[in-house]
PDB file of N, CA and C in Angstrom:
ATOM      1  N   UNK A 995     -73.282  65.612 -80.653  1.00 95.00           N
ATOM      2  CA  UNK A 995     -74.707  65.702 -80.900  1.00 95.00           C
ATOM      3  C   UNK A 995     -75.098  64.652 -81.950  1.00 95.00           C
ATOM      4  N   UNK A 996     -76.207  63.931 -81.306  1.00 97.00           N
ATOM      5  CA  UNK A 996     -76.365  62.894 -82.164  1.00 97.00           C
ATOM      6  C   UNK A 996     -77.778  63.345 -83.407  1.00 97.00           C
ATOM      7  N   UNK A 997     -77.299  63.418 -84.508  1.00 98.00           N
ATOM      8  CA  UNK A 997     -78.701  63.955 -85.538  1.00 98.00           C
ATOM      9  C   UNK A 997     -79.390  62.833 -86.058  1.00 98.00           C
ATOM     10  N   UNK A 998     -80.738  63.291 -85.730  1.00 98.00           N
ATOM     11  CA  UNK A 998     -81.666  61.934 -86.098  1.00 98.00           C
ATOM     12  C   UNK A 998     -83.012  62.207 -86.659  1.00 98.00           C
ATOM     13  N   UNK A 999     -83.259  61.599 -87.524  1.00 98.00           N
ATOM     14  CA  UNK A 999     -84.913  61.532 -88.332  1.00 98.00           C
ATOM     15  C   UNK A 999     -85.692  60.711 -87.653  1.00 98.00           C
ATOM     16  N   UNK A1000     -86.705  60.949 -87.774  1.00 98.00           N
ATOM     17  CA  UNK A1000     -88.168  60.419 -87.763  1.00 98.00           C
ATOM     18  C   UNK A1000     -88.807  60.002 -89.148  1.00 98.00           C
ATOM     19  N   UNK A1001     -89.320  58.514 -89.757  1.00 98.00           N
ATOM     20  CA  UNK A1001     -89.813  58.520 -90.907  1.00 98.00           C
ATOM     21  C   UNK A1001     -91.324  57.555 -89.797  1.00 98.00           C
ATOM     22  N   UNK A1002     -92.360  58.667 -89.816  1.00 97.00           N
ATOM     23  CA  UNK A1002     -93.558  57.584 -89.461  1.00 97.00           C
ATOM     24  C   UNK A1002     -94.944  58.829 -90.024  1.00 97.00           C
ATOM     25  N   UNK A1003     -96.012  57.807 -90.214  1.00 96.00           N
ATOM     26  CA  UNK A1003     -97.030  58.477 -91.236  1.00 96.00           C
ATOM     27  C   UNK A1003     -98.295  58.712 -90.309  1.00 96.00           C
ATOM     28  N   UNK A1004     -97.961  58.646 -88.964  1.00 96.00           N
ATOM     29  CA  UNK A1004     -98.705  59.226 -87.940  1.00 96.00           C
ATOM     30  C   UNK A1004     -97.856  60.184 -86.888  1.00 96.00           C
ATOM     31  N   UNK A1005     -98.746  61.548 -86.999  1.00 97.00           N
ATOM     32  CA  UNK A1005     -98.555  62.528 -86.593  1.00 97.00           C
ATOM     33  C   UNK A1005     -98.396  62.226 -85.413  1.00 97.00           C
ATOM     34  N   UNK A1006     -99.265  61.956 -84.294  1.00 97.00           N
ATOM     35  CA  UNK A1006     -99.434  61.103 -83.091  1.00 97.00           C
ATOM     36  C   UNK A1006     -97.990  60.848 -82.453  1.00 97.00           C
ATOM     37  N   UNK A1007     -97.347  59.953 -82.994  1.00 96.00           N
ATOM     38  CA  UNK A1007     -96.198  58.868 -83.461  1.00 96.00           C
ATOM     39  C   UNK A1007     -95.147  60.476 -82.878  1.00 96.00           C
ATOM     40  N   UNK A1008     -95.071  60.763 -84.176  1.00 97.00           N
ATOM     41  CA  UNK A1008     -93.734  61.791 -84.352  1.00 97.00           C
ATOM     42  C   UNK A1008     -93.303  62.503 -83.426  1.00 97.00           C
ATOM     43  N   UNK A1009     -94.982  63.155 -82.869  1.00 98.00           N
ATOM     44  CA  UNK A1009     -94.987  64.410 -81.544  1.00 98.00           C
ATOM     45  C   UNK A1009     -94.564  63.446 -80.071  1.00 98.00           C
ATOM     46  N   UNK A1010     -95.103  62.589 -80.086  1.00 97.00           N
ATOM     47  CA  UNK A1010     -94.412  61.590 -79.195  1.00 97.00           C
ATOM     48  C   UNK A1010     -93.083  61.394 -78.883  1.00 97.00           C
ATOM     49  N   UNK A1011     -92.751  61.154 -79.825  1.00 97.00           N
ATOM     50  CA  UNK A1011     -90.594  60.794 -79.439  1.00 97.00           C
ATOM     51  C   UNK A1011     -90.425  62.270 -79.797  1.00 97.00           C
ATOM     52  N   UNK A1012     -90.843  63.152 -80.489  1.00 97.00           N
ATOM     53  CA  UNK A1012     -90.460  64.502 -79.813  1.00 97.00           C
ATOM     54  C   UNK A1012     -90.090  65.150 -78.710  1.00 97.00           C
ATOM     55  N   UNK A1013     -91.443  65.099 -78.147  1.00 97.00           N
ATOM     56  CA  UNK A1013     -91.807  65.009 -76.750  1.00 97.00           C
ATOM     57  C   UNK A1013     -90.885  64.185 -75.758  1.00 97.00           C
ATOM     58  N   UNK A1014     -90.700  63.003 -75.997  1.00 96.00           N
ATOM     59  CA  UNK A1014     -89.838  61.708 -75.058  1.00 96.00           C
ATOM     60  C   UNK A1014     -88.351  62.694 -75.375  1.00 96.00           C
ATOM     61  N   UNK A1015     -87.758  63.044 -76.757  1.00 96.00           N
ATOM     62  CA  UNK A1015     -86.696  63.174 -77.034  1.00 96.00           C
ATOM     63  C   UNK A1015     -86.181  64.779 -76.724  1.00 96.00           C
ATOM     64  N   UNK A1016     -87.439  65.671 -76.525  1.00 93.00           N
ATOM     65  CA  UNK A1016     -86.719  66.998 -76.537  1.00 93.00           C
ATOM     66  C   UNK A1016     -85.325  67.587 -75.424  1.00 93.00           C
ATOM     67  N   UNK A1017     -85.575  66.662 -74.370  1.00 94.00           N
ATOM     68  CA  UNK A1017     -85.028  67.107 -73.063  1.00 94.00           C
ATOM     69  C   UNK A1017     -83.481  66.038 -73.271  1.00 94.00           C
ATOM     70  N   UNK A1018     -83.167  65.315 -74.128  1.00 96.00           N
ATOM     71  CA  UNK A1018     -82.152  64.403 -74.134  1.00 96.00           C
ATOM     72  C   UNK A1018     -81.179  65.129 -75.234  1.00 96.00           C
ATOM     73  N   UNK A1019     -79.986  65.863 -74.323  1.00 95.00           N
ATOM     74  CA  UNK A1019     -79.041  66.982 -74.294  1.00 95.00           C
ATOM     75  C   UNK A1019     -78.197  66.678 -75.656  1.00 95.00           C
ATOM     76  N   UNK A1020     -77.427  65.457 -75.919  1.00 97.00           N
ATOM     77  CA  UNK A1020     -77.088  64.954 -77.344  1.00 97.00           C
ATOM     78  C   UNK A1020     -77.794  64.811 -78.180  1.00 97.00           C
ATOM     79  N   UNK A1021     -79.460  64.837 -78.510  1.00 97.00           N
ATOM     80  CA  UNK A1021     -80.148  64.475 -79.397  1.00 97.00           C
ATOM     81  C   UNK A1021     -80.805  65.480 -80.478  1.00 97.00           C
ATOM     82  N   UNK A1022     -80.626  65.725 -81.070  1.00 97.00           N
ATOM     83  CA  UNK A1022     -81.200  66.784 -82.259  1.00 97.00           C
ATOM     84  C   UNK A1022     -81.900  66.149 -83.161  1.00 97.00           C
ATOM     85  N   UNK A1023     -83.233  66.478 -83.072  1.00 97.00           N
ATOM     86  CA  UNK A1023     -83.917  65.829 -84.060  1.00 97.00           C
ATOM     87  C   UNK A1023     -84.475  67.079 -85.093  1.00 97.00           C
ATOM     88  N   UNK A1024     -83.435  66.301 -86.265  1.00 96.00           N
ATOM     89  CA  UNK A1024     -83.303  67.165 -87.543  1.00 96.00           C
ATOM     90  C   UNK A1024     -84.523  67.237 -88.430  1.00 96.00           C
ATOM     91  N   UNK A1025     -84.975  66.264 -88.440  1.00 96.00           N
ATOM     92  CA  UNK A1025     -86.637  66.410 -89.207  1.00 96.00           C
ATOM     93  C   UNK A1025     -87.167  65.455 -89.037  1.00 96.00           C
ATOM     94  N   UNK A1026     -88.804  65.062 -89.507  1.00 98.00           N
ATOM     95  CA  UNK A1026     -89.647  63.935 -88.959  1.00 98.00           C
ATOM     96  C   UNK A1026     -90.755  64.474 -90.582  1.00 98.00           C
ATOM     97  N   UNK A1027     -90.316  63.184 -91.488  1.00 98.00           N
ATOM     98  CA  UNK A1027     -91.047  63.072 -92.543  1.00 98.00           C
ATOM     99  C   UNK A1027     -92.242  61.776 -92.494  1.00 98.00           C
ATOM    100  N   UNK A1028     -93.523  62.206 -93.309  1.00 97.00           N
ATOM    101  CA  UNK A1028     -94.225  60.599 -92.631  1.00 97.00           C
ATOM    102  C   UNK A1028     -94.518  59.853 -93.992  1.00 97.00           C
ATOM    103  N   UNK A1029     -93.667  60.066 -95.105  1.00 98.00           N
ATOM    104  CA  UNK A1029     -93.182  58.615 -96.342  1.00 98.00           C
ATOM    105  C   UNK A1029     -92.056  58.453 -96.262  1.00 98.00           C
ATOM    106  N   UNK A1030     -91.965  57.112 -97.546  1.00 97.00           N
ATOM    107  CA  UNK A1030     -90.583  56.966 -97.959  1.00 97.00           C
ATOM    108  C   UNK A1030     -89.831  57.632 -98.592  1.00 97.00           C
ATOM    109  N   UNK A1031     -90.872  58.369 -99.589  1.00 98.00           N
ATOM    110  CA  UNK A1031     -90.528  59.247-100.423  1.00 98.00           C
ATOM    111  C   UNK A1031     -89.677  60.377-100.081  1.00 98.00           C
ATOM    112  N   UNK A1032     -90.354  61.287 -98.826  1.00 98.00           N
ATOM    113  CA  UNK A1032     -89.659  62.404 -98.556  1.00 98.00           C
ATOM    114  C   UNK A1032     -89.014  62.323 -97.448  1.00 98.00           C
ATOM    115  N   UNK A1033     -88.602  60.350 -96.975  1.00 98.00           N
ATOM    116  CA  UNK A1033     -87.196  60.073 -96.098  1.00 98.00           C
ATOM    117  C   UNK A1033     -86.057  60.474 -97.374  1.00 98.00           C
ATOM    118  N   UNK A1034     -86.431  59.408 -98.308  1.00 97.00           N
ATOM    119  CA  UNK A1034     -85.137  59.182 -99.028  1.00 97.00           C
ATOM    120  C   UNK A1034     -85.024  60.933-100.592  1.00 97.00           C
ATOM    121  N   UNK A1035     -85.868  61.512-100.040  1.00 97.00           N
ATOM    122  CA  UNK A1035     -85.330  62.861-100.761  1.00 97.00           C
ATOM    123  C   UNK A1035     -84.860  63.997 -99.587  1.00 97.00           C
ATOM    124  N   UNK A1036     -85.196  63.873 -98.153  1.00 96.00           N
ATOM    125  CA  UNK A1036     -84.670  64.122 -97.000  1.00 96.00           C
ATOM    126  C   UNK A1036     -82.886  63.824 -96.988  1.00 96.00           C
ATOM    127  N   UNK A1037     -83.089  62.456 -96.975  1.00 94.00           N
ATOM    128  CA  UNK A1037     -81.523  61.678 -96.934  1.00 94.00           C
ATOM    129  C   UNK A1037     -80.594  62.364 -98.131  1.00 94.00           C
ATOM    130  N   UNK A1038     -81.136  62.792 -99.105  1.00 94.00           N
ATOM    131  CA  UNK A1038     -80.392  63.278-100.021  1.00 94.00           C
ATOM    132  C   UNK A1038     -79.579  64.189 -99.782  1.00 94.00           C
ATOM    133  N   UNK A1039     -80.572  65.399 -99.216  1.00 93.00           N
ATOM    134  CA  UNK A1039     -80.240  66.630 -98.431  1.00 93.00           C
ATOM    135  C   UNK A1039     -79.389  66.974 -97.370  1.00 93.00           C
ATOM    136  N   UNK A1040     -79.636  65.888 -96.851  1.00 92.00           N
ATOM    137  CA  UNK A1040     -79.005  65.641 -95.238  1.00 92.00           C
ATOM    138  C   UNK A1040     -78.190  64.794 -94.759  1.00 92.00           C
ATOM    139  N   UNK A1041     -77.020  64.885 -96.016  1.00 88.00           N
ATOM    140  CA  UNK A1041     -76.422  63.233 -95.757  1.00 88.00           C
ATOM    141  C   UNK A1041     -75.404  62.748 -94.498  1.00 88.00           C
ATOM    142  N   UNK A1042     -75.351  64.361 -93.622  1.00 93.00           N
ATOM    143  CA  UNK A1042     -74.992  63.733 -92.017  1.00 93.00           C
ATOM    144  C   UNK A1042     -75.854  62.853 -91.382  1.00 93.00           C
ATOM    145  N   UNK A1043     -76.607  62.815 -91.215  1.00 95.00           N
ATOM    146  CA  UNK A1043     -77.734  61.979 -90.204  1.00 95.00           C
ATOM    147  C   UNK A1043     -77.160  61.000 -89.500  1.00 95.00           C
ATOM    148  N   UNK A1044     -77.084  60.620 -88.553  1.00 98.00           N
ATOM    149  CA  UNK A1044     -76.606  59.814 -87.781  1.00 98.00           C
ATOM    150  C   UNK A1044     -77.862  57.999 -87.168  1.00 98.00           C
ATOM    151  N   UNK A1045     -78.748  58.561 -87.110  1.00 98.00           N
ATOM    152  CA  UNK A1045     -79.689  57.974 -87.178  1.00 98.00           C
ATOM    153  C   UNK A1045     -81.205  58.081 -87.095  1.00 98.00           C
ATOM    154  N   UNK A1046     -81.696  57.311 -87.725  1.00 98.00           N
ATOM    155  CA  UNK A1046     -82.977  57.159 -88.646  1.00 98.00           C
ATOM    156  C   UNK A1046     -84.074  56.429 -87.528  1.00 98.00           C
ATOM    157  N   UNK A1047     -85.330  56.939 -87.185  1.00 98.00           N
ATOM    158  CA  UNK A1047     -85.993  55.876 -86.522  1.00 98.00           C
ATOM    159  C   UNK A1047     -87.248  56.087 -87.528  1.00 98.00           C
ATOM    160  N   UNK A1048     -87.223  54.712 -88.047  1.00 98.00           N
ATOM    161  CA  UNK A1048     -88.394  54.000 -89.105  1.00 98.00           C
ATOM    162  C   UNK A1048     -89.534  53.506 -89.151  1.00 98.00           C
ATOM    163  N   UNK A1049     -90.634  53.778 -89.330  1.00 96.00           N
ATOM    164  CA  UNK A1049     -91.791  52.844 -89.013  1.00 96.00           C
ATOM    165  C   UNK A1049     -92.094  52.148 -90.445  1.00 96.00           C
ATOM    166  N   UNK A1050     -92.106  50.853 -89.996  1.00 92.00           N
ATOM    167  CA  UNK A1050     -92.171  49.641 -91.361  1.00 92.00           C
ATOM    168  C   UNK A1050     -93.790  49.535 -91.554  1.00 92.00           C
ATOM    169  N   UNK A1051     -94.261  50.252 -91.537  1.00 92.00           N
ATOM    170  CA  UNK A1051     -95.847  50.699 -92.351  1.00 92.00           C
ATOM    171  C   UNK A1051     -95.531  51.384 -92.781  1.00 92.00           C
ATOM    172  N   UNK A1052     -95.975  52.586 -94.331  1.00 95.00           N
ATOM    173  CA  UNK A1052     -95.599  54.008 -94.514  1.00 95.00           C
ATOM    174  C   UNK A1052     -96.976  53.086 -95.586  1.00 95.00           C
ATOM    175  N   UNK A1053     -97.282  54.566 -96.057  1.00 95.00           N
ATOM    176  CA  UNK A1053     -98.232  54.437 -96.537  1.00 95.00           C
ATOM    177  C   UNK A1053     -97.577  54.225 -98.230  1.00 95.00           C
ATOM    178  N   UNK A1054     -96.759  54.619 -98.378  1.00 97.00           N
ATOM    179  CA  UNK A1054     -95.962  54.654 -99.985  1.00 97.00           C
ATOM    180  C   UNK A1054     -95.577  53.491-100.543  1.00 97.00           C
ATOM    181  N   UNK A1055     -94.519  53.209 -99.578  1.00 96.00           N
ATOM    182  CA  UNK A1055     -92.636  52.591 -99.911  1.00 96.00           C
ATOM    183  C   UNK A1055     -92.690  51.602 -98.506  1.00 96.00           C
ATOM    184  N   UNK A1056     -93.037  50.595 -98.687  1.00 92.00           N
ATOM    185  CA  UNK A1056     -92.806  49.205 -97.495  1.00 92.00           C
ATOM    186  C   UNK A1056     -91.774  49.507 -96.438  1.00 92.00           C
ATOM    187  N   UNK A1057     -91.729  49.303 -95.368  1.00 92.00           N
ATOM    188  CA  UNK A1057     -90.749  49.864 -94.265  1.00 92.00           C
ATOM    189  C   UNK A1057     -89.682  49.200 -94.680  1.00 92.00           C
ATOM    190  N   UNK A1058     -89.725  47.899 -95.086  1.00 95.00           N
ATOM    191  CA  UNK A1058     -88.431  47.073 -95.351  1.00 95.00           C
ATOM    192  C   UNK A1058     -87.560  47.105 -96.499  1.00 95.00           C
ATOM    193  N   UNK A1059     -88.397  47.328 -97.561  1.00 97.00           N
ATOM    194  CA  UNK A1059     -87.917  47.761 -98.869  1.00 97.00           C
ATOM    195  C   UNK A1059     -87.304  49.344 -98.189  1.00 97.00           C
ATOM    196  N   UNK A1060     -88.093  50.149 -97.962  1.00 97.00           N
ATOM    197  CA  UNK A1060     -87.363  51.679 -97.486  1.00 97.00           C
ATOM    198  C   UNK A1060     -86.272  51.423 -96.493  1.00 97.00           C
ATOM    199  N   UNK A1061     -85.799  50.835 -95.909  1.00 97.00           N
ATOM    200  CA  UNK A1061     -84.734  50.550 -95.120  1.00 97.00           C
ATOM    201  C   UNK A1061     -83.892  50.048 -96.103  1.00 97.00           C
ATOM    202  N   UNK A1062     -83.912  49.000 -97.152  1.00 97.00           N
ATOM    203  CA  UNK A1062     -82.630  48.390 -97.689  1.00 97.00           C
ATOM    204  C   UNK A1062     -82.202  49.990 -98.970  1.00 97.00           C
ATOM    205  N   UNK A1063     -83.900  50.801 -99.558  1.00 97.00           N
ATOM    206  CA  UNK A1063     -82.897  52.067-100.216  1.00 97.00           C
ATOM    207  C   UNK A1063     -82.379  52.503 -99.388  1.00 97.00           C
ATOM    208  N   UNK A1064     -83.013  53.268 -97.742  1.00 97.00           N
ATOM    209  CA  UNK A1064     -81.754  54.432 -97.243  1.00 97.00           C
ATOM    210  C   UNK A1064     -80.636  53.390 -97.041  1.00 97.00           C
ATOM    211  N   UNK A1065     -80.201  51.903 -96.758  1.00 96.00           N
ATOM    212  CA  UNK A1065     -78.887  51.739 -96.271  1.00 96.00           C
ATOM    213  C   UNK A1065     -77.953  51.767 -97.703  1.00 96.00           C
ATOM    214  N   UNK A1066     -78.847  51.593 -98.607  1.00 96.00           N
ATOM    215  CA  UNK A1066     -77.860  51.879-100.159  1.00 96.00           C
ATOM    216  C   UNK A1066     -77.682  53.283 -99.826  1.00 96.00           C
ATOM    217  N   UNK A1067     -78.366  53.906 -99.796  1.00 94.00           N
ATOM    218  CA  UNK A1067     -77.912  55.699 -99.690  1.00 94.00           C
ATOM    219  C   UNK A1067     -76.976  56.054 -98.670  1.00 94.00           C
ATOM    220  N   UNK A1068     -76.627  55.384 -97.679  1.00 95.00           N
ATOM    221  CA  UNK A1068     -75.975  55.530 -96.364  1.00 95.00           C
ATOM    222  C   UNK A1068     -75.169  54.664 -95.703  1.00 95.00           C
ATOM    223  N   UNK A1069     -74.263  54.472 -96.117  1.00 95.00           N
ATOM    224  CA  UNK A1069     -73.718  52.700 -95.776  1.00 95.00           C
ATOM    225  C   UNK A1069     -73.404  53.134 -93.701  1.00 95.00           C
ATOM    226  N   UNK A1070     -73.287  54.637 -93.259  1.00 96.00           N
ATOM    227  CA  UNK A1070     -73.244  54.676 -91.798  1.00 96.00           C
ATOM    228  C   UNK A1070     -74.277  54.716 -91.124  1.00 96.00           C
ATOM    229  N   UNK A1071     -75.364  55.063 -91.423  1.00 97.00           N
ATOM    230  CA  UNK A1071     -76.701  55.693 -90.467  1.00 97.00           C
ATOM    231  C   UNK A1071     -76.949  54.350 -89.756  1.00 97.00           C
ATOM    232  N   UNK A1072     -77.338  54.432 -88.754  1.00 98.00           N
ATOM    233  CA  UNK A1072     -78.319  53.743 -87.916  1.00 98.00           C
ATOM    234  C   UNK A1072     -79.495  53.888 -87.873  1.00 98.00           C
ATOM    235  N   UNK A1073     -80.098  52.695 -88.290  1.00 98.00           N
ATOM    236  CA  UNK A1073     -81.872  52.708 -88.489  1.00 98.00           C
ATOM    237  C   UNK A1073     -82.079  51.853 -87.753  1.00 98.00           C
ATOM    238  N   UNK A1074     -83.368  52.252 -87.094  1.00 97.00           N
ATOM    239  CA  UNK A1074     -84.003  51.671 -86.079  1.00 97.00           C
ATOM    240  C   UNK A1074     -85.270  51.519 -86.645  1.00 97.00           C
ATOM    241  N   UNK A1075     -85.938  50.256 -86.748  1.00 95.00           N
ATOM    242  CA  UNK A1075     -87.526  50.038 -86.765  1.00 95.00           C
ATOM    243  C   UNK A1075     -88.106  50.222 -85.611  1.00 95.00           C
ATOM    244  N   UNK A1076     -88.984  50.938 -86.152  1.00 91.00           N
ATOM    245  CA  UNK A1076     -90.196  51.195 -85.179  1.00 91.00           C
ATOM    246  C   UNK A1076     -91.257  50.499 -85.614  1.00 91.00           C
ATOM    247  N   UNK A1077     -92.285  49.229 -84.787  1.00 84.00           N
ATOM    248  CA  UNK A1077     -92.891  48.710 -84.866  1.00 84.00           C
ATOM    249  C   UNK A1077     -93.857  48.028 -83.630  1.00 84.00           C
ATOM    250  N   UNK A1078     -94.947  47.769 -83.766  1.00 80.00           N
ATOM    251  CA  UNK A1078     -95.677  47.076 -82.805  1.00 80.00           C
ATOM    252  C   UNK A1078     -95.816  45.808 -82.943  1.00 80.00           C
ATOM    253  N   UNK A1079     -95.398  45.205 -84.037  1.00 76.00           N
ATOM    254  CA  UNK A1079     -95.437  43.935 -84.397  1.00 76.00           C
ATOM    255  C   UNK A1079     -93.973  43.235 -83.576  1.00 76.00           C
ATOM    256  N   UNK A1080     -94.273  42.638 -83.268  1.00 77.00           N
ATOM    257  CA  UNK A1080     -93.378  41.213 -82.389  1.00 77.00           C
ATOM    258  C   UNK A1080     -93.740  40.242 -83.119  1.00 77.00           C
ATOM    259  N   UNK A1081     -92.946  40.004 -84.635  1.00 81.00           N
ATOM    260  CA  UNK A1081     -93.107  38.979 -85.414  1.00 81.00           C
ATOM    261  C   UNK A1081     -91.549  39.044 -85.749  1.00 81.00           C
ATOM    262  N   UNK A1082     -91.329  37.549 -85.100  1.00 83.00           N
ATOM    263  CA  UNK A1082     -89.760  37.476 -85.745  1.00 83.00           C
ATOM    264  C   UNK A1082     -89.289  37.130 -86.573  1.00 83.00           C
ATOM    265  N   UNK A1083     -89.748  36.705 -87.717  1.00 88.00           N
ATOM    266  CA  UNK A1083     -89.952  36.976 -89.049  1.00 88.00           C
ATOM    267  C   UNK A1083     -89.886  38.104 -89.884  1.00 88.00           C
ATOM    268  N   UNK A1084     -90.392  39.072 -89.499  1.00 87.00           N
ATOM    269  CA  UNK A1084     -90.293  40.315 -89.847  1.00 87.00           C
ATOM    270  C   UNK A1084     -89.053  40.682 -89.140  1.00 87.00           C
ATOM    271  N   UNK A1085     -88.853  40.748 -87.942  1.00 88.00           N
ATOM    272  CA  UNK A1085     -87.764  41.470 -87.066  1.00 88.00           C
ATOM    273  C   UNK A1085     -86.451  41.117 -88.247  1.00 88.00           C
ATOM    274  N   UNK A1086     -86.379  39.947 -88.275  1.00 92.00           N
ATOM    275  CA  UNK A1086     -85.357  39.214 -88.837  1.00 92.00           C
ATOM    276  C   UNK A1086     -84.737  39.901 -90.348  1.00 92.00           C
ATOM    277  N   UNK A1087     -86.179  39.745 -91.154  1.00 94.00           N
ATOM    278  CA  UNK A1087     -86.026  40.533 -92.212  1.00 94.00           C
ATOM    279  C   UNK A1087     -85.630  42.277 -92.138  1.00 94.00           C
ATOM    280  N   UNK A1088     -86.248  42.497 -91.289  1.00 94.00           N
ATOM    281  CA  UNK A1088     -85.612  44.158 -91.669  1.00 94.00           C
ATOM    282  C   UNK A1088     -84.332  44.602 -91.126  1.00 94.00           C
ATOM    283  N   UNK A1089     -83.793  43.469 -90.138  1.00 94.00           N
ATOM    284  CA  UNK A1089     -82.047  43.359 -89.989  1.00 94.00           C
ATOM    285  C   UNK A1089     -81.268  42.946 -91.239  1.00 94.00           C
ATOM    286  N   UNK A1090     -81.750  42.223 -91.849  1.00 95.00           N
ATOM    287  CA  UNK A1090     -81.278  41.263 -93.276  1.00 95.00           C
ATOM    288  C   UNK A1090     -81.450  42.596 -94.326  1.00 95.00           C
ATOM    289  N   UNK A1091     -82.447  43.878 -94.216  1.00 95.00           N
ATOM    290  CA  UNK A1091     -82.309  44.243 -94.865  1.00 95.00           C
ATOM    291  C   UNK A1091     -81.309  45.994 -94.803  1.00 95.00           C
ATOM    292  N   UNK A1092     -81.011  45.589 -93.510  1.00 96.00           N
ATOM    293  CA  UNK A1092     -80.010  46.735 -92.680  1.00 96.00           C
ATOM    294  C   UNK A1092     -80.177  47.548 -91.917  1.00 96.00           C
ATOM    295  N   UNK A1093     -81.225  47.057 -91.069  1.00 97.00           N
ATOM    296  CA  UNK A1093     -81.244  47.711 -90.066  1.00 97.00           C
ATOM    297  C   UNK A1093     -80.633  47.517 -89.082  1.00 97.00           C
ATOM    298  N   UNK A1094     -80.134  48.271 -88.136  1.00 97.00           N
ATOM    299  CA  UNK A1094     -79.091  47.986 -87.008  1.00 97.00           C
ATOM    300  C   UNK A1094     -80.130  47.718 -85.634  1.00 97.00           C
ATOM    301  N   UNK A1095     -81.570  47.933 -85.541  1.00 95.00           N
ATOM    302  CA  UNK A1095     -81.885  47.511 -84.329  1.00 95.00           C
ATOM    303  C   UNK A1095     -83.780  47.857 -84.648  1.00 95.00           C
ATOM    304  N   UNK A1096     -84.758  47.363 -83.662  1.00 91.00           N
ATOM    305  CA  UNK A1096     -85.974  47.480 -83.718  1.00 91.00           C
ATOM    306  C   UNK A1096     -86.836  48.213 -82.499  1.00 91.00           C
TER     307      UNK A1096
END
């Protein structure tokens, strides 16, 4: 069973890959916080997680900056950006800053 967060600051967003994710038999989605703040006091709590899907807007804590704290907090998780932006510039950077995929 694969355990995975949600960090996005639209409700919309969350119930969505809920929805996409409920019926996918390995997937447990352990919680869905919408800052950085209560990813990385989440991550504290929960330090199985397997992987993280991120949205690099948050209204707090920069998606990219919040990706390089949880990979200090987590040297295994897999984080995934979630984004609408197709700027590879950005893409680039939030791999550089440890993310494993977008």
């Amino acid at each position: 069973m694969v355990k995975l967060l949600i960090v996005d600051d639209h409700p919309l967003v969350i119930d969505g890959l809920k929805t996409m994710l409920k019926d996918v038999g390995y997937i447990q989605i352990t919680g869905a916080v919408k800052n950085g703040k209560d990813a990385l006091a989440w991550l504290d709590d929960n330090s199985d997680i397997q992987v993280i899907l991120l949205d690099i807007n948050l209204p707090d804590i920069d998606g990219l900056r919040l990706c390089e704290m949880l990979r200090a907090k987590n040297k295994t998780v897999k984080i995934i950006g979630l984004t609408y932006v197709n700027e590879a510039g950005i893409i680039t950077q939030l791999i550089k800053k440890g993310a494993n995929g977008y």
